[in-house]
PDB file of C-alpha atoms in Angstrom:
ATOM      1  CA  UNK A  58      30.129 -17.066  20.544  1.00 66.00           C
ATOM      2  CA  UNK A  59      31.701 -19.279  18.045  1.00 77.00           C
ATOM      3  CA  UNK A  60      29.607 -22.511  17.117  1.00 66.00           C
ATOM      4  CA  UNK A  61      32.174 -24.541  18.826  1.00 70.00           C
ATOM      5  CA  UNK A  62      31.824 -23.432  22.171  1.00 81.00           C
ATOM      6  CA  UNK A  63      28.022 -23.293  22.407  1.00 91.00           C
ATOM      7  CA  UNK A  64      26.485 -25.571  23.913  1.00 96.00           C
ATOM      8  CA  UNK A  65      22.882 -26.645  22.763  1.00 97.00           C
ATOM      9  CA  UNK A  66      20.798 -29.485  24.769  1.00 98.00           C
ATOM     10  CA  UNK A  67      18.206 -31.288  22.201  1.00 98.00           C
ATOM     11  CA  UNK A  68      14.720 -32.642  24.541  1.00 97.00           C
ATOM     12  CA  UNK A  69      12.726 -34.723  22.877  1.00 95.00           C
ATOM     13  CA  UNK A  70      11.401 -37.969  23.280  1.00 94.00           C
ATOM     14  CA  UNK A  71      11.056 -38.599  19.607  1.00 93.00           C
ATOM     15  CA  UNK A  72      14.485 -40.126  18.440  1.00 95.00           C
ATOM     16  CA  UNK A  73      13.737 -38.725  15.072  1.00 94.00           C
ATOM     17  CA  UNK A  74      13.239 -35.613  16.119  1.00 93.00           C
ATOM     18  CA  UNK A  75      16.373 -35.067  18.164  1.00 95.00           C
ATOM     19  CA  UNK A  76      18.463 -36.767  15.293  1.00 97.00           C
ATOM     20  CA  UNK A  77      17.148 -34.252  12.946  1.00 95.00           C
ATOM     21  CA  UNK A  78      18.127 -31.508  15.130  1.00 96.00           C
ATOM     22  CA  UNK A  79      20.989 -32.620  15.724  1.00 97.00           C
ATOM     23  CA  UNK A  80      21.799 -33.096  12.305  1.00 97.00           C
ATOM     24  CA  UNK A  81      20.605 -29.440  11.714  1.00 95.00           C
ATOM     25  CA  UNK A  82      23.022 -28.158  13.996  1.00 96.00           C
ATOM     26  CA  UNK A  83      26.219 -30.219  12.944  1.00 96.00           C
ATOM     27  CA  UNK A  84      25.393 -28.808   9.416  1.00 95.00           C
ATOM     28  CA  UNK A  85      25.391 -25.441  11.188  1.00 93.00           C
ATOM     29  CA  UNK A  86      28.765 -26.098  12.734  1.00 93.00           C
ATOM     30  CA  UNK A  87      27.637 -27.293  16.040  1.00 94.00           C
ATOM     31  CA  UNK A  88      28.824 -29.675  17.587  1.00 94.00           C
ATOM     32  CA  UNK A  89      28.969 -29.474  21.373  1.00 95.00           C
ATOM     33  CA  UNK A  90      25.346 -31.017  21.668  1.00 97.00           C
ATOM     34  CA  UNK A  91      23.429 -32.667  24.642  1.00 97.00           C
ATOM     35  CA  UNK A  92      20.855 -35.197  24.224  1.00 97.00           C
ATOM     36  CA  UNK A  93      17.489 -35.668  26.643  1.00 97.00           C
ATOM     37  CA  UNK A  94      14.639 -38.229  25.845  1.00 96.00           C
ATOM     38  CA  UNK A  95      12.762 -37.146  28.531  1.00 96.00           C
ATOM     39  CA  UNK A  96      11.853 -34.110  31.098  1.00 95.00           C
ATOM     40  CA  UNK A  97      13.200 -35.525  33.370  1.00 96.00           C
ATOM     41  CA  UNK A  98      16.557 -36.223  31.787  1.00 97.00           C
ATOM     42  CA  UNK A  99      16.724 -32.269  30.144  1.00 97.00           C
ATOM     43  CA  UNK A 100      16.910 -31.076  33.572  1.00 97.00           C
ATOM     44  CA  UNK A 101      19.663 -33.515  34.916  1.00 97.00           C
ATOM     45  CA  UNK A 102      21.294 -33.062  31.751  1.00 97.00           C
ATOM     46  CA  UNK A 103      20.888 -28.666  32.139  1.00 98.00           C
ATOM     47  CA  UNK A 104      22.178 -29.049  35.612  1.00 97.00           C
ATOM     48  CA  UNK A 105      25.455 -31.106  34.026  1.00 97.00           C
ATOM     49  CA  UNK A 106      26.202 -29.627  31.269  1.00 96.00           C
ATOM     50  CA  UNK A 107      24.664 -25.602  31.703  1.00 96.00           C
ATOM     51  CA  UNK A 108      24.024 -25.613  27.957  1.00 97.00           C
ATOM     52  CA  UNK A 109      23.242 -21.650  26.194  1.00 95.00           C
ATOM     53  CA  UNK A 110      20.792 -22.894  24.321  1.00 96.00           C
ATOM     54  CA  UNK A 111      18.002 -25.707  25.088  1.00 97.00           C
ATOM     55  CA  UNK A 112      15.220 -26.868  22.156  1.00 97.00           C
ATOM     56  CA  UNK A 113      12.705 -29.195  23.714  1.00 95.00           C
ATOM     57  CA  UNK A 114       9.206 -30.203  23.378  1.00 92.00           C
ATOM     58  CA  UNK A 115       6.498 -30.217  25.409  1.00 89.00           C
ATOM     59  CA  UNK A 116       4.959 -33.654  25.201  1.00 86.00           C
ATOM     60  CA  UNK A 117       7.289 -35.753  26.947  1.00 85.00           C
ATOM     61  CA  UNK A 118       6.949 -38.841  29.396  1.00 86.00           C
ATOM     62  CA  UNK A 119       8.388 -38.606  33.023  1.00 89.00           C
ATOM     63  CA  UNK A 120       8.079 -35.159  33.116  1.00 85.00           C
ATOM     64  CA  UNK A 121       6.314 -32.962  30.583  1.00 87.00           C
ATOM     65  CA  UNK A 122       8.386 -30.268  29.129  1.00 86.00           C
ATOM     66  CA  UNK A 123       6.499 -27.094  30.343  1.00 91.00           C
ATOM     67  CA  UNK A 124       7.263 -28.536  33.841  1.00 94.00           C
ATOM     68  CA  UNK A 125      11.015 -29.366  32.490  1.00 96.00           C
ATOM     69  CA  UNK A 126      10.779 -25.590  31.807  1.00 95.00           C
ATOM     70  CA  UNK A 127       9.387 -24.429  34.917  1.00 95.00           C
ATOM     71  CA  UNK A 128      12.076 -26.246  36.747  1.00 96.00           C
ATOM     72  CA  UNK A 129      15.281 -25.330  34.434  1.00 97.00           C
ATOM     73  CA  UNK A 130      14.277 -21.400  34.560  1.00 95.00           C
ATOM     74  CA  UNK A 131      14.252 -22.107  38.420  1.00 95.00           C
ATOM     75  CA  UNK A 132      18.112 -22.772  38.299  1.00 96.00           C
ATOM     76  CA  UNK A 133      18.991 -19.929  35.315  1.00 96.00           C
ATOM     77  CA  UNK A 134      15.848 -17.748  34.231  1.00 94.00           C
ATOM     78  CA  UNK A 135      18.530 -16.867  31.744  1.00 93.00           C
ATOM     79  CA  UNK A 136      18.616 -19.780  30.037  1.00 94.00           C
ATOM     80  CA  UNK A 137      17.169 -19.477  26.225  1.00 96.00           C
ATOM     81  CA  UNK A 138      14.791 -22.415  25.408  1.00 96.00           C
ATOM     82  CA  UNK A 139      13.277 -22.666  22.548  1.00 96.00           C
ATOM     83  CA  UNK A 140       9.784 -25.241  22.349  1.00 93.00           C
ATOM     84  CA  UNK A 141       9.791 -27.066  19.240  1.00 90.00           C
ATOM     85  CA  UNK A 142       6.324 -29.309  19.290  1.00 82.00           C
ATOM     86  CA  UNK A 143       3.378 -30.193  17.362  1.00 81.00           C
ATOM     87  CA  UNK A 144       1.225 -29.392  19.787  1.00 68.00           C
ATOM     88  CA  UNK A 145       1.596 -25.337  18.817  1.00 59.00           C
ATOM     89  CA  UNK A 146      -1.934 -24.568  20.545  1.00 72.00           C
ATOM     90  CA  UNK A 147      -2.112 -20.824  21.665  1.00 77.00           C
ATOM     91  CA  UNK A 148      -2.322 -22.174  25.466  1.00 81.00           C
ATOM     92  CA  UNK A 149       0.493 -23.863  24.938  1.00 80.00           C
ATOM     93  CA  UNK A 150       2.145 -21.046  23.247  1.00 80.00           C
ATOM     94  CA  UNK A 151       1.436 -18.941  25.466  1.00 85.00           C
ATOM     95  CA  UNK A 152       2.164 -21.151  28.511  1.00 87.00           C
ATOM     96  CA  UNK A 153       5.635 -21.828  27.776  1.00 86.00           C
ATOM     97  CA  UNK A 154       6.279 -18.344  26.927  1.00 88.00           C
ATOM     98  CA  UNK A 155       4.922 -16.656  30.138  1.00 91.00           C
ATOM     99  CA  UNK A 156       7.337 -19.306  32.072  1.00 89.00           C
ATOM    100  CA  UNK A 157      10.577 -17.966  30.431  1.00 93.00           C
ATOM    101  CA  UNK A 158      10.714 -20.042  26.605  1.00 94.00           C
ATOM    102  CA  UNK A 159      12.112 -17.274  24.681  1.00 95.00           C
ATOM    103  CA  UNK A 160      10.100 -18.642  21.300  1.00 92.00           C
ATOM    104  CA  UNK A 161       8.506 -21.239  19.847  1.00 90.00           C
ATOM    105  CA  UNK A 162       8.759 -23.332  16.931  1.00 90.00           C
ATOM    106  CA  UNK A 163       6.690 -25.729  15.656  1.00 86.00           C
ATOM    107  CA  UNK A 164       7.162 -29.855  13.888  1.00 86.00           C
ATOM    108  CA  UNK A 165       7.690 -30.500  11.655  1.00 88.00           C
ATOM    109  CA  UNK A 166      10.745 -27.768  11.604  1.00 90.00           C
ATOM    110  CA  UNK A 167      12.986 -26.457   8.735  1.00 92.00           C
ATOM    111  CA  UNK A 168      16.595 -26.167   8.624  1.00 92.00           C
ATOM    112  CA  UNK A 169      16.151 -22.087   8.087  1.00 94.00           C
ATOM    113  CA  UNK A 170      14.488 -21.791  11.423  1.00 93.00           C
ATOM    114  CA  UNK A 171      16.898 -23.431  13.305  1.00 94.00           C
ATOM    115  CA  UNK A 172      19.275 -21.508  11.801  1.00 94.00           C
ATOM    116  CA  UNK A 173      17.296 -18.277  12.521  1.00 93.00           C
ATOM    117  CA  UNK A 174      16.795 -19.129  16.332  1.00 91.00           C
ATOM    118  CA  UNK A 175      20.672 -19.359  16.207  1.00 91.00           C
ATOM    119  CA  UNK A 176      21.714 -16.280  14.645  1.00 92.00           C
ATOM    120  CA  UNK A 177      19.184 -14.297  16.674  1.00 92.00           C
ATOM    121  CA  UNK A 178      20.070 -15.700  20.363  1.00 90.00           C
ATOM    122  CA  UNK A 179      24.081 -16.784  20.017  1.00 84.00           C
ATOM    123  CA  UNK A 180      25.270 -13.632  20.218  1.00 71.00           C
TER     124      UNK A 180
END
């Protein structure tokens, strides 16, 4: 799918962190990008837009992102998401992967992993 048409929702409550992943992405050609500061606010913001691709990390206030997780591979166990966090302990690891996350990254993140977790799931 061309860059344009993919749609990639960025969950993070760190402002700096979404802004750098955004900017990431722009650099990579996409543009069509969703913003959540919150669990809470990914999964309203899934339900809107049904994004391809979802990055979002796990510490988060109103609803913590496994949870976020749990609840978004409810609707579309389809979905790709993609855990970017600094909190890369095996449980957590391991947690978000046995609920659907189809990998993990972890913070601070490069621009070459982002665009590896691209090329391997737009397809």
């Amino acid at each position: 799918m061309e860059a344009k048409e993919f749609k990639i929702l960025v969950a993070d409550d760190s402002l700096l962190a979404r802004k750098k992943l955004i900017t990431n992405l722009n650099e990579l050609g996409y543009n069509n990008i969703f913003e959540a500061a919150d669990g809470e606010e990914a999964v309203n913001k899934y339900k809107e837009e049904q994004p391809n691709l979802i990055f979002m990390d796990i510490v988060m206030p109103k609803q913590y992102g496994l949870d976020a997780l749990k609840e978004i591979m409810d609707i579309n166990p389809n979905v790709i998401v993609i855990m970017v966090s600094t909190t890369g302990t095996k449980k957590n690891i391991t947690d978000a992967l046995k609920v659907g996350a189809a990998d993990f990254i972890l913070k601070p993140f490069t621009k070459s992993q982002i665009t590896a977790v691209l090329q391997k799931y737009n397809r």
